[in-house]
Tab-separated table of C-alpha atoms in Angstrom:
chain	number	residue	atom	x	y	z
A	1460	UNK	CA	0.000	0.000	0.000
A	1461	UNK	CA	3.054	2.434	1.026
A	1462	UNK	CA	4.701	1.759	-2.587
A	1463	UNK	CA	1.080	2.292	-4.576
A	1464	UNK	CA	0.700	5.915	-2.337
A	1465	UNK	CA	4.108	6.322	-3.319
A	1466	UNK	CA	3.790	5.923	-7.022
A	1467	UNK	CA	0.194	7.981	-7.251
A	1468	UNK	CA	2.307	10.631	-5.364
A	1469	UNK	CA	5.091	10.363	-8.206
A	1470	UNK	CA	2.101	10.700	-10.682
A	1471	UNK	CA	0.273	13.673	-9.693
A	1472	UNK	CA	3.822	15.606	-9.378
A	1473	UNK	CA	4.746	14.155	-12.798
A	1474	UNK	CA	4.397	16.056	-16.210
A	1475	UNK	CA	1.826	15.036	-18.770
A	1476	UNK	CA	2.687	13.922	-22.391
A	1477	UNK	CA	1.374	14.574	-25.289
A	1478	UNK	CA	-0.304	18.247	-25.914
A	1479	UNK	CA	-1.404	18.240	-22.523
A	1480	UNK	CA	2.270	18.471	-21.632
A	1481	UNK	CA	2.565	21.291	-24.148
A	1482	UNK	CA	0.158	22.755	-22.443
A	1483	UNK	CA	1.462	21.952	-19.027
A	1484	UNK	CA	4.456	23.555	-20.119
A	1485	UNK	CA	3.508	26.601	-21.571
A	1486	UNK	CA	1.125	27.411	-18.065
A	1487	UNK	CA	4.315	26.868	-16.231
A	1488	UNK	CA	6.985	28.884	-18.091
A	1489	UNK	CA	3.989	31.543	-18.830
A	1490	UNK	CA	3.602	32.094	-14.980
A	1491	UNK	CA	7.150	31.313	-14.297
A	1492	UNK	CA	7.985	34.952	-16.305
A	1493	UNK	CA	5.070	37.199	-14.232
A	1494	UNK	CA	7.365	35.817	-10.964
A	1495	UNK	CA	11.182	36.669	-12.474
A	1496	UNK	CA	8.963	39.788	-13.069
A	1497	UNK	CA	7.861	40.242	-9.517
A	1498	UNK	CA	11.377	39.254	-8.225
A	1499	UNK	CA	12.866	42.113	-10.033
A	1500	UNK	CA	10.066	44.705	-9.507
A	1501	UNK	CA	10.775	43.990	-5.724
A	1502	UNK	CA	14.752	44.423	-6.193
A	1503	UNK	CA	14.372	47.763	-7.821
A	1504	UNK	CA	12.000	48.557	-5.300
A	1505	UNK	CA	14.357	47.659	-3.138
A	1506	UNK	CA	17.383	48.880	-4.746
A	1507	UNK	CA	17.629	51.595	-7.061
A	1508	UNK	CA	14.008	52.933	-6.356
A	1509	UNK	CA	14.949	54.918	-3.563
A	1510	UNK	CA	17.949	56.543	-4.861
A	1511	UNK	CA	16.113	57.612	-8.124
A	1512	UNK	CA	13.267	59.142	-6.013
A	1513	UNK	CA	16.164	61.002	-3.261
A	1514	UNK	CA	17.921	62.238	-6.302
A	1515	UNK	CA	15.296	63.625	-8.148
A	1516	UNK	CA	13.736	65.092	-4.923
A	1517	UNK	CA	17.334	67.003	-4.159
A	1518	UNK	CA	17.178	68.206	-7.610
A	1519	UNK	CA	14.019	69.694	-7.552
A	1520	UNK	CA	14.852	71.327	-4.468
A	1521	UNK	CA	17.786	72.735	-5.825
A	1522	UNK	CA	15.794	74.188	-8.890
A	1523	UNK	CA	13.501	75.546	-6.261
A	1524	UNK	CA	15.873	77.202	-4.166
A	1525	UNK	CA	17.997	78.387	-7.421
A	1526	UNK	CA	15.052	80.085	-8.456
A	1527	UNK	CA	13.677	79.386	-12.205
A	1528	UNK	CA	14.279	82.712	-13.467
A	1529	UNK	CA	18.075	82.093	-12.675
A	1530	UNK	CA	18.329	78.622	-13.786
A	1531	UNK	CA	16.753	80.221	-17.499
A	1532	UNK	CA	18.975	82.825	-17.657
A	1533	UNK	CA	21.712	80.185	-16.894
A	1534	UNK	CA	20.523	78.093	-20.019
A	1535	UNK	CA	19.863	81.317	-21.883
A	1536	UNK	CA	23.627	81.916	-21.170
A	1537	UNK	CA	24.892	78.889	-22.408
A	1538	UNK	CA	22.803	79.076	-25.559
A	1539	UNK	CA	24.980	82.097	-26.550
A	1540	UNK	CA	28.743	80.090	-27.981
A	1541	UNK	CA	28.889	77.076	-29.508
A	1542	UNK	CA	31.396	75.545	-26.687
A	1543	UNK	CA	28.913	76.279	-24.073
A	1544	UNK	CA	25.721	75.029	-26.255
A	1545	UNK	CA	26.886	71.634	-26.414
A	1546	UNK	CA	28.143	71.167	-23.457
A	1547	UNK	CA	26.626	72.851	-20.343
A	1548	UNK	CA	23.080	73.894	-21.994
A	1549	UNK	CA	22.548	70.132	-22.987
A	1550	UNK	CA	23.730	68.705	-19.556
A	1551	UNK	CA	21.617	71.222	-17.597
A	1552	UNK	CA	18.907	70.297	-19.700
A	1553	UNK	CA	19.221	66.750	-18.527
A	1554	UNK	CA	20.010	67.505	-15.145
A	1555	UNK	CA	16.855	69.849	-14.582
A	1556	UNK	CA	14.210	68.193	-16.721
A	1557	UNK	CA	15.005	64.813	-17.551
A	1558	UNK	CA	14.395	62.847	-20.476
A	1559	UNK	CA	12.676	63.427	-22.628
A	1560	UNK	CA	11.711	66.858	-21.583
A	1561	UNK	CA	14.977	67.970	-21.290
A	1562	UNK	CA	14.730	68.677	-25.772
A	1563	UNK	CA	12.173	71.559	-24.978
A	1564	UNK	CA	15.581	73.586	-23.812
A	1565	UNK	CA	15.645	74.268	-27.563
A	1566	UNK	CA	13.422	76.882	-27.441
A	1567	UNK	CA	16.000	79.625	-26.296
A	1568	UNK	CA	18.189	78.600	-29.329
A	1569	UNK	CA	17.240	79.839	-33.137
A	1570	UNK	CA	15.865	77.125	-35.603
A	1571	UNK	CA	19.194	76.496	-36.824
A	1572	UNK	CA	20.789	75.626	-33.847
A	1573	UNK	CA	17.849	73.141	-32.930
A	1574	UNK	CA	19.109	70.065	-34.362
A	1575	UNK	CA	22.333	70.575	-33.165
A	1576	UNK	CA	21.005	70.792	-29.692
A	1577	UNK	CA	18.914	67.700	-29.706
A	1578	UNK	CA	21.299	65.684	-30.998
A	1579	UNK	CA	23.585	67.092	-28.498
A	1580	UNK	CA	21.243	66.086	-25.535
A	1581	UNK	CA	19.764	63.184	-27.028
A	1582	UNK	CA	23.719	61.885	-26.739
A	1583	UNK	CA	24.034	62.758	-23.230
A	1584	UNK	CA	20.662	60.639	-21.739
A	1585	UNK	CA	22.820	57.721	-21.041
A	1586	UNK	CA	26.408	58.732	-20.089
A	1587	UNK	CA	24.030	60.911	-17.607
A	1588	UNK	CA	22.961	57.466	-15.769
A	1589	UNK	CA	26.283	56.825	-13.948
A	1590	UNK	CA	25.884	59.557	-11.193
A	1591	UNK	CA	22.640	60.823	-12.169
A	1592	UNK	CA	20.384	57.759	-12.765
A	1593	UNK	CA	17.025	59.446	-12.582
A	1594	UNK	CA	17.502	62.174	-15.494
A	1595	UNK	CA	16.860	58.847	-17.560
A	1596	UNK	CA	15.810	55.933	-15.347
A	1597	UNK	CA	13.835	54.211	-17.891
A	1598	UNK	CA	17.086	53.529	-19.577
A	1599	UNK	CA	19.074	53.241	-17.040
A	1600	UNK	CA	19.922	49.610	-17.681
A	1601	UNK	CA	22.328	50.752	-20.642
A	1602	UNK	CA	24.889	51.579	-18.047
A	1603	UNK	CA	24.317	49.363	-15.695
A	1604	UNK	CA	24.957	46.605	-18.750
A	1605	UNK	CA	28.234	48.446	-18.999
A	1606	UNK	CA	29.215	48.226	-15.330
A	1607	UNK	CA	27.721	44.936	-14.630
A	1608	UNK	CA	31.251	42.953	-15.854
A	1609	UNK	CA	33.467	45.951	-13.804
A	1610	UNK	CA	31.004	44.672	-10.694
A	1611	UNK	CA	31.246	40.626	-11.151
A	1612	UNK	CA	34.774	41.250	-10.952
A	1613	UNK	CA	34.690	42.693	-7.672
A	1614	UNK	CA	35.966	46.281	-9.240
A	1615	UNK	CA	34.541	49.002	-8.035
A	1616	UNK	CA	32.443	50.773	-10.517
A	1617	UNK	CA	33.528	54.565	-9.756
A	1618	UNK	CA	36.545	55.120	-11.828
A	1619	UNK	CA	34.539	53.599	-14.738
A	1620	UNK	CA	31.566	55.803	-14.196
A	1621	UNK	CA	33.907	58.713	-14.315
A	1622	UNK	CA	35.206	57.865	-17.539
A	1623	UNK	CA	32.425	57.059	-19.099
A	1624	UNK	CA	30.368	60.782	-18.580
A	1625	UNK	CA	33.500	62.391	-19.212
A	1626	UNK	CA	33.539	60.299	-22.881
A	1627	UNK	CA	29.886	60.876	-23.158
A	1628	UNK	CA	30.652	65.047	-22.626
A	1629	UNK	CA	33.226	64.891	-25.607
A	1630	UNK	CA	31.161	62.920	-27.244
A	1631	UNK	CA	28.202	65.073	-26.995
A	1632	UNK	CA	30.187	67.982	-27.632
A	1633	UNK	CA	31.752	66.884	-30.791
A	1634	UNK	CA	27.630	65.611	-32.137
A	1635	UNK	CA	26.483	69.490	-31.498
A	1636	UNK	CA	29.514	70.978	-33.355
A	1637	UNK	CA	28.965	68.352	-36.524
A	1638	UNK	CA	25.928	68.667	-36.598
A	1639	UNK	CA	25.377	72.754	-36.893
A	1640	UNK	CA	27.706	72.598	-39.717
A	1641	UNK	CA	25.571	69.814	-41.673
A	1642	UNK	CA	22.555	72.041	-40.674
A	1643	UNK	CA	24.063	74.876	-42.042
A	1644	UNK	CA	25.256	73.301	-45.096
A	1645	UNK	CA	22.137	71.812	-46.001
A	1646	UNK	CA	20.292	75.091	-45.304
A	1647	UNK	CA	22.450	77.014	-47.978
A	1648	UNK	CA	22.534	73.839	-50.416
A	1649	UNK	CA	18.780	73.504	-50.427
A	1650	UNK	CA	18.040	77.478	-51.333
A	1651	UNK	CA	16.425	78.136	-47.374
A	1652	UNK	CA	18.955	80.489	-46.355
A	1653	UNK	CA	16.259	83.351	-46.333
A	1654	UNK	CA	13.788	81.493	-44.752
A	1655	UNK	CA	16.029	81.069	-42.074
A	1656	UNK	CA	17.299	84.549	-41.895
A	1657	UNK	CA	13.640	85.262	-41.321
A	1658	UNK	CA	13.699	82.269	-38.512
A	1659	UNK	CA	16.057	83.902	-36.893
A	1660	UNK	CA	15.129	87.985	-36.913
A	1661	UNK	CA	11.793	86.079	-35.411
A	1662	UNK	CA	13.888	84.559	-32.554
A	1663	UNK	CA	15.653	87.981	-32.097
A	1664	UNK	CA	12.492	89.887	-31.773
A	1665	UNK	CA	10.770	87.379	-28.898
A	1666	UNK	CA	13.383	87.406	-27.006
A	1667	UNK	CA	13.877	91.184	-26.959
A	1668	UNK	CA	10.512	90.845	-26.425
A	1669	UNK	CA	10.626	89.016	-23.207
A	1670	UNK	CA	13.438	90.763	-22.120
């Protein structure tokens, strides 16, 4: 009687064959991948959750005690030379607004200077993640792909992260300059060199304006 309980016991626990193991399989693995989910909801909740929400809390506090007027005249600053508009203006854009809002920056710059900007900016959303991980925490696993080798060797992760925002600044730097030239070459070669002209005595006159 022991062995027969045995055996039934062996058979319940046992897999089917047939396509009602298919099935059987597909139910597990299909549930199996909602609780790997679960298990790393709760280690972000855990882990990096926190120091997104702290970090973006001390920023906005720092905007707020700043002042918004200064931080705009700050961008509005930077918009002025080319070595400061792809450089500071995009990184304070990421810094103070995040992706992907940080791209509405580019309305203190004339349409030319536009696509320069945003490809500046759009550069600088994941070198951004090493100290800053909430300016883009939605891709934040871009640079934690990166450092995750650095880690399982028992490195620490630091002199890497260093690096690689000071790469993504050249980087980013080198993307704005490129790319105002190819803007401004395809603006004469295409015949819209008045049209911008006009673009531009428009930008003039609203920000006298709001001055």
């Amino acid at each position: 009687m022991e062995e027969l309980a045995v055996m039934a016991q062996q058979a319940d626990t046992g897999s089917s064959s047939g396509p009602l193991g298919v099935l059987e399989w597909i139910g597990t693995h299909f549930i199996g991948l909602f609780n790997a989910s679960g298990k790393q909801f709760v280690s972000l909740v855990t882990g990096i959750l926190p120091t997104l929400v702290v970090l973006l809390t001390a920023m906005y506090a720092l905007t707020t005690m700043i002042g918004e007027q200064r931080v705009t005249r700050a961008v509005r600053w930077s918009a002025r030379w080319w070595i400061t508009r792809y450089t500071i203006m995009p990184i304070l854009a990421v810094l103070m607004l995040t992706n992907p809002m940080a791209y509405s920056f580019g309305r203190f710059l004339p349409e030319r200077h536009k696509p320069a900007f945003y490809d500046s900016a759009v550069s600088f959303v994941h070198p951004v993640t090493t100290f800053f991980p909430y300016a883009n925490a939605g891709e934040l696993f871009v640079w934690l792909g990166v450092a995750n080798g650095v880690a399982q060797l028992g490195i620490s992760t630091i002199p890497l992260a260093v690096r690689y925002l000071l790469v993504g600044i050249v980087v980013i730097f080198i993307r704005g300059v490129v790319t105002e030239r190819i803007t401004a070459f395809m603006i004469k070669r295409t015949g819209r060199t008045e049209v911008f002209a006009d673009f531009d005595r428009q930008f003039e006159s609203a920000k006298a304006g709001a001055q």
